[in-house]
Each structure stands twice: as C-alpha cells, then as structure tokens.
C-alpha cells in the first residue's frame, strides 16, 4: 500500500449555519499516487564508441570504418537502416597526448587523435539488442541501459492521475466511515508541489525508509522488465458530510 502524506483539516461551519442545518462538515486534503503499467512496444538504447588514430586523417578514416561496421551490424541483425540514428557528440574532438619521457623521444611525434560517436537505436525487442551486442563486441561499443517505451506518454500520465484521484477518494471514504459520515465531495485537485519532494518521490522515500539499504539501491528500478511504468501524484481536497 502506498505510503501517503495525509493532512486533515477539520473546519466546523459557522455557528449560524450549524443552527440552521444541524450539519457538520470536515475538510480533508489527501496526497495520493496512481500507477499505470503497460507492456513496452519499443526500446531506446544509446550506443557510444571512439575512433582513434595517430593523426587526424587516420582518426577520421577509422571513424568512417567504425560507423560502417555499426551500420553493417544493424543490417546483419535484420533491422532497417533507420533503426540507428547518429547524434552529435558534444565533447567533439578528444585529444590524447603522447606521454613524453625524454625530450629527444618526442621529436616529430604527433599527439594521437580520437573522435567519439553516439548512436540511438529504436528496437522492438531485447533479443535484437543481444544480437547487436555480440556483433559489436570487437568495436568496444558501450551500450546504455534500454529505456522501455509505450504508446502516448501524455495519455499514460493522465491515466495515472485518474488512478491517483480514485485512490484519494477511497481514503476519503475511509475517513468518512471513521467519522460516522457517508458523503464525500471533491472541492479541489492540485498538482502543485509545495514541499521539497514531488508526490511520487514521497512514496519512494517512504518505501526506502521501511526497506533499508536494499530498497535505497533499487528504489528507481522497474520490477517488471518489458513494461513501462508511469507514476503520477495529486493532492485532492474533499468535504466530508453526513
């Protein structure tokens, strides 16, 4: 069950109104989170590799060879060419100076040149990634962690918000039962974060505190590989009435 931050503000109606209706109402603000999990439809993977040569011409030639090898590996895996997109590397050229032990040894010896490349893969299964990793092992390509993607992120987030409101309503009904009342009305919904942490983070840290060091290490891991998880938090204010 989610660990929630609940703040109850009991506000009695003015004495005149109470005298007229004989009713009492209680206001309650509830912070709740909703979670949506759906199967992943694609995976985004970032690749990084470096091409090095004794001079700029050699390094650039090696860079073209490595790019061609990466594209060939993509084709060998049976993937369309647009599966891989090369993106600029911010750092640009990286120079590796030669370590000099004696001034005479360094005469006419140029610094080595190195150029980095980065590519983004869009895959439909993790099996495709395993095939590419095996093909590119000799090139010393670094693979980033696969990021699962699915559908329209905005739509999934709206679904998570809707679930969060439902969770908050269940809590409001529990308060009402405790107070001997039955009716709950939503009077305000807010996504504004007044505290230090977003609503979803409050739940994560609650789980961490109860789970110890292991929970801290895995607090952002997805427990269900191959799925996309979207968590949204809202603050809902209710009026509870008899």
mmCIF file of C-alpha atoms in Angstrom:
data_model
loop_
_atom_site.group_PDB
_atom_site.id
_atom_site.type_symbol
_atom_site.label_atom_id
_atom_site.label_comp_id
_atom_site.label_asym_id
_atom_site.label_seq_id
_atom_site.Cartn_x
_atom_site.Cartn_y
_atom_site.Cartn_z
ATOM 1 C CA UNK A 1 0.000 0.000 0.000
ATOM 2 C CA UNK A 2 1.270 3.434 -0.865
ATOM 3 C CA UNK A 3 2.830 5.448 1.901
ATOM 4 C CA UNK A 4 0.925 8.726 1.780
ATOM 5 C CA UNK A 5 1.187 12.074 3.381
ATOM 6 C CA UNK A 6 -2.303 12.941 4.661
ATOM 7 C CA UNK A 7 -3.204 16.192 6.300
ATOM 8 C CA UNK A 8 -6.626 16.508 7.882
ATOM 9 C CA UNK A 9 -8.059 19.980 8.433
ATOM 10 C CA UNK A 10 -11.309 19.838 10.366
ATOM 11 C CA UNK A 11 -13.207 23.060 9.819
ATOM 12 C CA UNK A 12 -16.574 23.489 11.527
ATOM 13 C CA UNK A 13 -19.186 25.589 9.769
ATOM 14 C CA UNK A 14 -20.136 28.928 11.355
ATOM 15 C CA UNK A 15 -22.439 28.649 14.319
ATOM 16 C CA UNK A 16 -25.324 30.301 12.480
ATOM 17 C CA UNK A 17 -25.166 27.788 9.624
ATOM 18 C CA UNK A 18 -24.982 24.921 12.070
ATOM 19 C CA UNK A 19 -28.004 26.159 13.837
ATOM 20 C CA UNK A 20 -29.918 26.312 10.579
ATOM 21 C CA UNK A 21 -28.938 22.929 9.158
ATOM 22 C CA UNK A 22 -27.749 20.933 12.117
ATOM 23 C CA UNK A 23 -24.983 19.510 9.852
ATOM 24 C CA UNK A 24 -21.252 19.242 10.343
ATOM 25 C CA UNK A 25 -18.642 19.025 7.615
ATOM 26 C CA UNK A 26 -14.978 18.119 7.659
ATOM 27 C CA UNK A 27 -12.383 19.076 5.065
ATOM 28 C CA UNK A 28 -9.514 16.733 4.307
ATOM 29 C CA UNK A 29 -6.529 17.056 1.953
ATOM 30 C CA UNK A 30 -5.116 13.768 0.702
ATOM 31 C CA UNK A 31 -1.937 13.254 -1.304
ATOM 32 C CA UNK A 32 -2.149 10.091 -3.394
ATOM 33 C CA UNK A 33 -0.285 8.467 -6.257
ATOM 34 C CA UNK A 34 -1.530 6.390 -9.151
ATOM 35 C CA UNK A 35 0.494 3.895 -11.172
ATOM 36 C CA UNK A 36 -0.048 2.625 -14.705
ATOM 37 C CA UNK A 37 1.950 -0.286 -16.135
ATOM 38 C CA UNK A 38 1.679 -1.331 -19.782
ATOM 39 C CA UNK A 39 3.762 -3.664 -21.966
ATOM 40 C CA UNK A 40 6.620 -1.943 -23.767
ATOM 41 C CA UNK A 41 6.227 -1.550 -27.523
ATOM 42 C CA UNK A 42 9.788 -0.373 -28.182
ATOM 43 C CA UNK A 43 13.156 0.172 -26.517
ATOM 44 C CA UNK A 44 15.508 3.115 -26.841
ATOM 45 C CA UNK A 45 19.204 2.276 -26.485
ATOM 46 C CA UNK A 46 22.162 4.669 -26.690
ATOM 47 C CA UNK A 47 25.492 3.492 -28.126
ATOM 48 C CA UNK A 48 28.887 5.151 -27.709
ATOM 49 C CA UNK A 49 32.198 4.353 -29.364
ATOM 50 C CA UNK A 50 35.522 6.040 -30.074
ATOM 51 C CA UNK A 51 37.753 6.062 -33.157
ATOM 52 C CA UNK A 52 41.452 6.765 -32.593
ATOM 53 C CA UNK A 53 44.417 7.335 -34.910
ATOM 54 C CA UNK A 54 47.973 8.655 -34.836
ATOM 55 C CA UNK A 55 46.823 11.785 -36.656
ATOM 56 C CA UNK A 56 43.612 13.475 -37.706
ATOM 57 C CA UNK A 57 43.402 11.846 -41.137
ATOM 58 C CA UNK A 58 43.894 8.379 -39.688
ATOM 59 C CA UNK A 59 41.398 9.012 -36.891
ATOM 60 C CA UNK A 60 38.763 10.298 -39.330
ATOM 61 C CA UNK A 61 39.300 7.274 -41.558
ATOM 62 C CA UNK A 62 38.907 4.969 -38.582
ATOM 63 C CA UNK A 63 35.748 6.820 -37.608
ATOM 64 C CA UNK A 64 34.156 6.142 -41.008
ATOM 65 C CA UNK A 65 35.169 2.476 -40.793
ATOM 66 C CA UNK A 66 33.590 2.114 -37.354
ATOM 67 C CA UNK A 67 30.394 3.845 -38.423
ATOM 68 C CA UNK A 68 30.134 1.485 -41.383
ATOM 69 C CA UNK A 69 30.737 -1.506 -39.087
ATOM 70 C CA UNK A 70 27.957 -0.407 -36.739
ATOM 71 C CA UNK A 71 25.534 0.066 -39.645
ATOM 72 C CA UNK A 72 26.527 -3.361 -41.004
ATOM 73 C CA UNK A 73 25.787 -4.951 -37.627
ATOM 74 C CA UNK A 74 22.338 -3.356 -37.651
ATOM 75 C CA UNK A 75 21.665 -4.754 -41.131
ATOM 76 C CA UNK A 76 23.012 -8.198 -40.139
ATOM 77 C CA UNK A 77 20.508 -8.281 -37.274
ATOM 78 C CA UNK A 78 17.744 -7.876 -39.855
ATOM 79 C CA UNK A 79 16.870 -4.348 -38.762
ATOM 80 C CA UNK A 80 16.031 -1.460 -41.104
ATOM 81 C CA UNK A 81 18.663 1.237 -41.579
ATOM 82 C CA UNK A 82 16.566 3.864 -39.766
ATOM 83 C CA UNK A 83 16.794 1.760 -36.592
ATOM 84 C CA UNK A 84 20.088 3.565 -35.915
ATOM 85 C CA UNK A 85 20.389 7.349 -35.800
ATOM 86 C CA UNK A 86 23.777 9.007 -35.272
ATOM 87 C CA UNK A 87 23.691 12.030 -32.984
ATOM 88 C CA UNK A 88 26.324 14.731 -32.398
ATOM 89 C CA UNK A 89 28.779 14.273 -29.534
ATOM 90 C CA UNK A 90 29.042 17.472 -27.504
ATOM 91 C CA UNK A 91 32.625 16.984 -26.493
ATOM 92 C CA UNK A 92 33.740 16.956 -30.148
ATOM 93 C CA UNK A 93 37.345 16.007 -30.705
ATOM 94 C CA UNK A 94 39.208 14.411 -27.821
ATOM 95 C CA UNK A 95 42.994 14.635 -27.959
ATOM 96 C CA UNK A 96 45.177 12.001 -26.327
ATOM 97 C CA UNK A 97 48.705 13.461 -25.847
ATOM 98 C CA UNK A 98 51.673 11.141 -26.051
ATOM 99 C CA UNK A 99 53.418 10.592 -22.711
ATOM 100 C CA UNK A 100 56.907 12.053 -23.055
ATOM 101 C CA UNK A 101 59.770 10.562 -21.017
ATOM 102 C CA UNK A 102 62.601 12.272 -22.860
ATOM 103 C CA UNK A 103 62.593 15.395 -24.985
ATOM 104 C CA UNK A 104 64.514 13.674 -27.797
ATOM 105 C CA UNK A 105 61.998 10.824 -27.936
ATOM 106 C CA UNK A 106 59.126 13.184 -28.658
ATOM 107 C CA UNK A 107 60.642 14.941 -31.664
ATOM 108 C CA UNK A 108 58.236 14.862 -34.593
ATOM 109 C CA UNK A 109 55.826 12.598 -32.715
ATOM 110 C CA UNK A 110 52.256 13.988 -33.047
ATOM 111 C CA UNK A 111 49.506 13.665 -30.474
ATOM 112 C CA UNK A 112 47.010 10.889 -31.126
ATOM 113 C CA UNK A 113 43.531 11.981 -32.167
ATOM 114 C CA UNK A 114 40.258 10.487 -31.058
ATOM 115 C CA UNK A 115 36.700 11.133 -32.214
ATOM 116 C CA UNK A 116 33.629 9.976 -30.350
ATOM 117 C CA UNK A 117 30.368 8.810 -31.899
ATOM 118 C CA UNK A 118 26.952 8.293 -30.387
ATOM 119 C CA UNK A 119 24.007 6.442 -31.870
ATOM 120 C CA UNK A 120 20.424 5.888 -30.782
ATOM 121 C CA UNK A 121 18.707 2.578 -31.507
ATOM 122 C CA UNK A 122 14.949 2.023 -31.619
ATOM 123 C CA UNK A 123 14.264 -1.678 -31.098
ATOM 124 C CA UNK A 124 11.089 -3.717 -30.766
ATOM 125 C CA UNK A 125 12.575 -6.452 -28.569
ATOM 126 C CA UNK A 126 15.518 -7.035 -26.255
ATOM 127 C CA UNK A 127 16.534 -10.068 -28.342
ATOM 128 C CA UNK A 128 17.570 -7.644 -31.078
ATOM 129 C CA UNK A 129 19.846 -5.913 -28.587
ATOM 130 C CA UNK A 130 21.598 -9.164 -27.649
ATOM 131 C CA UNK A 131 22.340 -9.844 -31.313
ATOM 132 C CA UNK A 132 23.843 -6.376 -31.788
ATOM 133 C CA UNK A 133 25.954 -6.609 -28.641
ATOM 134 C CA UNK A 134 27.543 -9.814 -29.925
ATOM 135 C CA UNK A 135 28.259 -8.289 -33.354
ATOM 136 C CA UNK A 136 29.792 -5.094 -31.975
ATOM 137 C CA UNK A 137 31.851 -6.613 -29.162
ATOM 138 C CA UNK A 138 35.147 -6.186 -31.074
ATOM 139 C CA UNK A 139 34.490 -2.480 -31.659
ATOM 140 C CA UNK A 140 34.303 -1.829 -27.929
ATOM 141 C CA UNK A 141 30.883 -0.206 -28.268
ATOM 142 C CA UNK A 142 29.307 0.855 -24.986
ATOM 143 C CA UNK A 143 25.578 0.152 -24.711
ATOM 144 C CA UNK A 144 23.385 2.244 -22.452
ATOM 145 C CA UNK A 145 20.580 0.783 -20.404
ATOM 146 C CA UNK A 146 17.482 0.066 -22.541
ATOM 147 C CA UNK A 147 14.632 2.501 -21.921
ATOM 148 C CA UNK A 148 11.217 0.907 -22.403
ATOM 149 C CA UNK A 149 8.644 2.997 -24.257
ATOM 150 C CA UNK A 150 4.955 2.520 -24.976
ATOM 151 C CA UNK A 151 2.107 4.452 -26.526
ATOM 152 C CA UNK A 152 1.453 8.112 -25.816
ATOM 153 C CA UNK A 153 3.282 9.247 -22.638
ATOM 154 C CA UNK A 154 0.775 12.067 -22.052
ATOM 155 C CA UNK A 155 -2.144 9.631 -22.218
ATOM 156 C CA UNK A 156 -0.456 7.239 -19.784
ATOM 157 C CA UNK A 157 0.192 10.088 -17.375
ATOM 158 C CA UNK A 158 -3.471 11.134 -17.487
ATOM 159 C CA UNK A 159 -4.459 7.556 -16.671
ATOM 160 C CA UNK A 160 -2.084 7.572 -13.699
ATOM 161 C CA UNK A 161 -3.560 10.864 -12.448
ATOM 162 C CA UNK A 162 -7.065 9.424 -12.729
ATOM 163 C CA UNK A 163 -5.995 6.426 -10.653
ATOM 164 C CA UNK A 164 -4.452 8.757 -8.071
ATOM 165 C CA UNK A 165 -7.771 10.589 -7.679
ATOM 166 C CA UNK A 166 -9.508 7.228 -7.211
ATOM 167 C CA UNK A 167 -7.015 6.247 -4.500
ATOM 168 C CA UNK A 168 -7.609 9.565 -2.743
ATOM 169 C CA UNK A 169 -11.382 9.035 -2.869
ATOM 170 C CA UNK A 170 -11.035 5.619 -1.230
ATOM 171 C CA UNK A 171 -9.085 7.231 1.604
ATOM 172 C CA UNK A 172 -11.701 9.966 1.946
ATOM 173 C CA UNK A 173 -14.428 7.327 2.233
ATOM 174 C CA UNK A 174 -12.388 5.603 4.954
ATOM 175 C CA UNK A 175 -12.211 8.903 6.849
ATOM 176 C CA UNK A 176 -15.951 9.367 6.408
ATOM 177 C CA UNK A 177 -16.688 5.918 7.824
ATOM 178 C CA UNK A 178 -14.464 6.636 10.822
ATOM 179 C CA UNK A 179 -16.362 9.868 11.455
ATOM 180 C CA UNK A 180 -19.748 8.230 11.041
ATOM 181 C CA UNK A 181 -20.424 10.097 7.791
ATOM 182 C CA UNK A 182 -21.167 8.894 4.267
ATOM 183 C CA UNK A 183 -20.831 11.656 1.695
ATOM 184 C CA UNK A 184 -17.582 12.939 0.184
ATOM 185 C CA UNK A 185 -17.237 15.719 -2.375
ATOM 186 C CA UNK A 186 -14.127 16.788 -4.257
ATOM 187 C CA UNK A 187 -13.661 20.541 -3.976
ATOM 188 C CA UNK A 188 -10.078 20.884 -5.243
ATOM 189 C CA UNK A 189 -7.429 18.944 -7.166
ATOM 190 C CA UNK A 190 -3.857 20.225 -7.311
ATOM 191 C CA UNK A 191 -0.629 19.112 -8.939
ATOM 192 C CA UNK A 192 1.333 21.938 -7.335
ATOM 193 C CA UNK A 193 4.229 20.802 -5.185
ATOM 194 C CA UNK A 194 4.582 22.884 -2.040
ATOM 195 C CA UNK A 195 7.141 20.680 -0.291
ATOM 196 C CA UNK A 196 10.682 19.631 -1.129
ATOM 197 C CA UNK A 197 9.745 16.446 -2.999
ATOM 198 C CA UNK A 198 7.220 15.573 -5.714
ATOM 199 C CA UNK A 199 4.302 13.450 -4.527
ATOM 200 C CA UNK A 200 5.632 10.288 -6.165
ATOM 201 C CA UNK A 201 9.035 10.804 -4.549
ATOM 202 C CA UNK A 202 7.406 10.975 -1.118
ATOM 203 C CA UNK A 203 6.114 7.437 -1.670
ATOM 204 C CA UNK A 204 9.502 6.251 -2.918
ATOM 205 C CA UNK A 205 11.281 7.557 0.154
ATOM 206 C CA UNK A 206 8.618 6.056 2.385
ATOM 207 C CA UNK A 207 9.329 2.665 0.828
ATOM 208 C CA UNK A 208 13.064 3.266 1.215
ATOM 209 C CA UNK A 209 12.775 4.073 4.924
ATOM 210 C CA UNK A 210 10.855 0.869 5.569
ATOM 211 C CA UNK A 211 13.024 -1.299 3.297
ATOM 212 C CA UNK A 212 16.536 -0.280 4.318
ATOM 213 C CA UNK A 213 19.692 -0.150 2.190
ATOM 214 C CA UNK A 214 18.494 -2.623 -0.454
ATOM 215 C CA UNK A 215 15.365 -0.562 -1.028
ATOM 216 C CA UNK A 216 17.542 2.535 -1.474
ATOM 217 C CA UNK A 217 19.703 0.785 -4.077
ATOM 218 C CA UNK A 218 16.728 -0.376 -6.142
ATOM 219 C CA UNK A 219 14.262 2.438 -5.472
ATOM 220 C CA UNK A 220 14.169 3.549 -9.130
ATOM 221 C CA UNK A 221 14.354 0.093 -10.721
ATOM 222 C CA UNK A 222 11.415 -1.269 -12.650
ATOM 223 C CA UNK A 223 10.290 -4.511 -11.001
ATOM 224 C CA UNK A 224 8.707 -5.674 -14.271
ATOM 225 C CA UNK A 225 11.204 -5.680 -17.170
ATOM 226 C CA UNK A 226 9.495 -5.198 -20.508
ATOM 227 C CA UNK A 227 6.906 -2.831 -19.095
ATOM 228 C CA UNK A 228 6.512 0.916 -18.929
ATOM 229 C CA UNK A 229 5.550 2.312 -15.537
ATOM 230 C CA UNK A 230 4.119 5.796 -15.131
ATOM 231 C CA UNK A 231 3.525 7.234 -11.655
ATOM 232 C CA UNK A 232 1.623 10.459 -11.015
ATOM 233 C CA UNK A 233 0.721 12.217 -7.769
ATOM 234 C CA UNK A 234 -2.043 14.662 -6.958
ATOM 235 C CA UNK A 235 -3.392 16.482 -3.938
ATOM 236 C CA UNK A 236 -7.173 16.186 -3.601
ATOM 237 C CA UNK A 237 -9.285 18.166 -1.141
ATOM 238 C CA UNK A 238 -12.600 16.682 -0.037
ATOM 239 C CA UNK A 239 -15.546 17.872 2.007
ATOM 240 C CA UNK A 240 -16.911 15.045 4.145
ATOM 241 C CA UNK A 241 -20.553 15.379 5.170
ATOM 242 C CA UNK A 242 -23.193 13.252 6.909
#
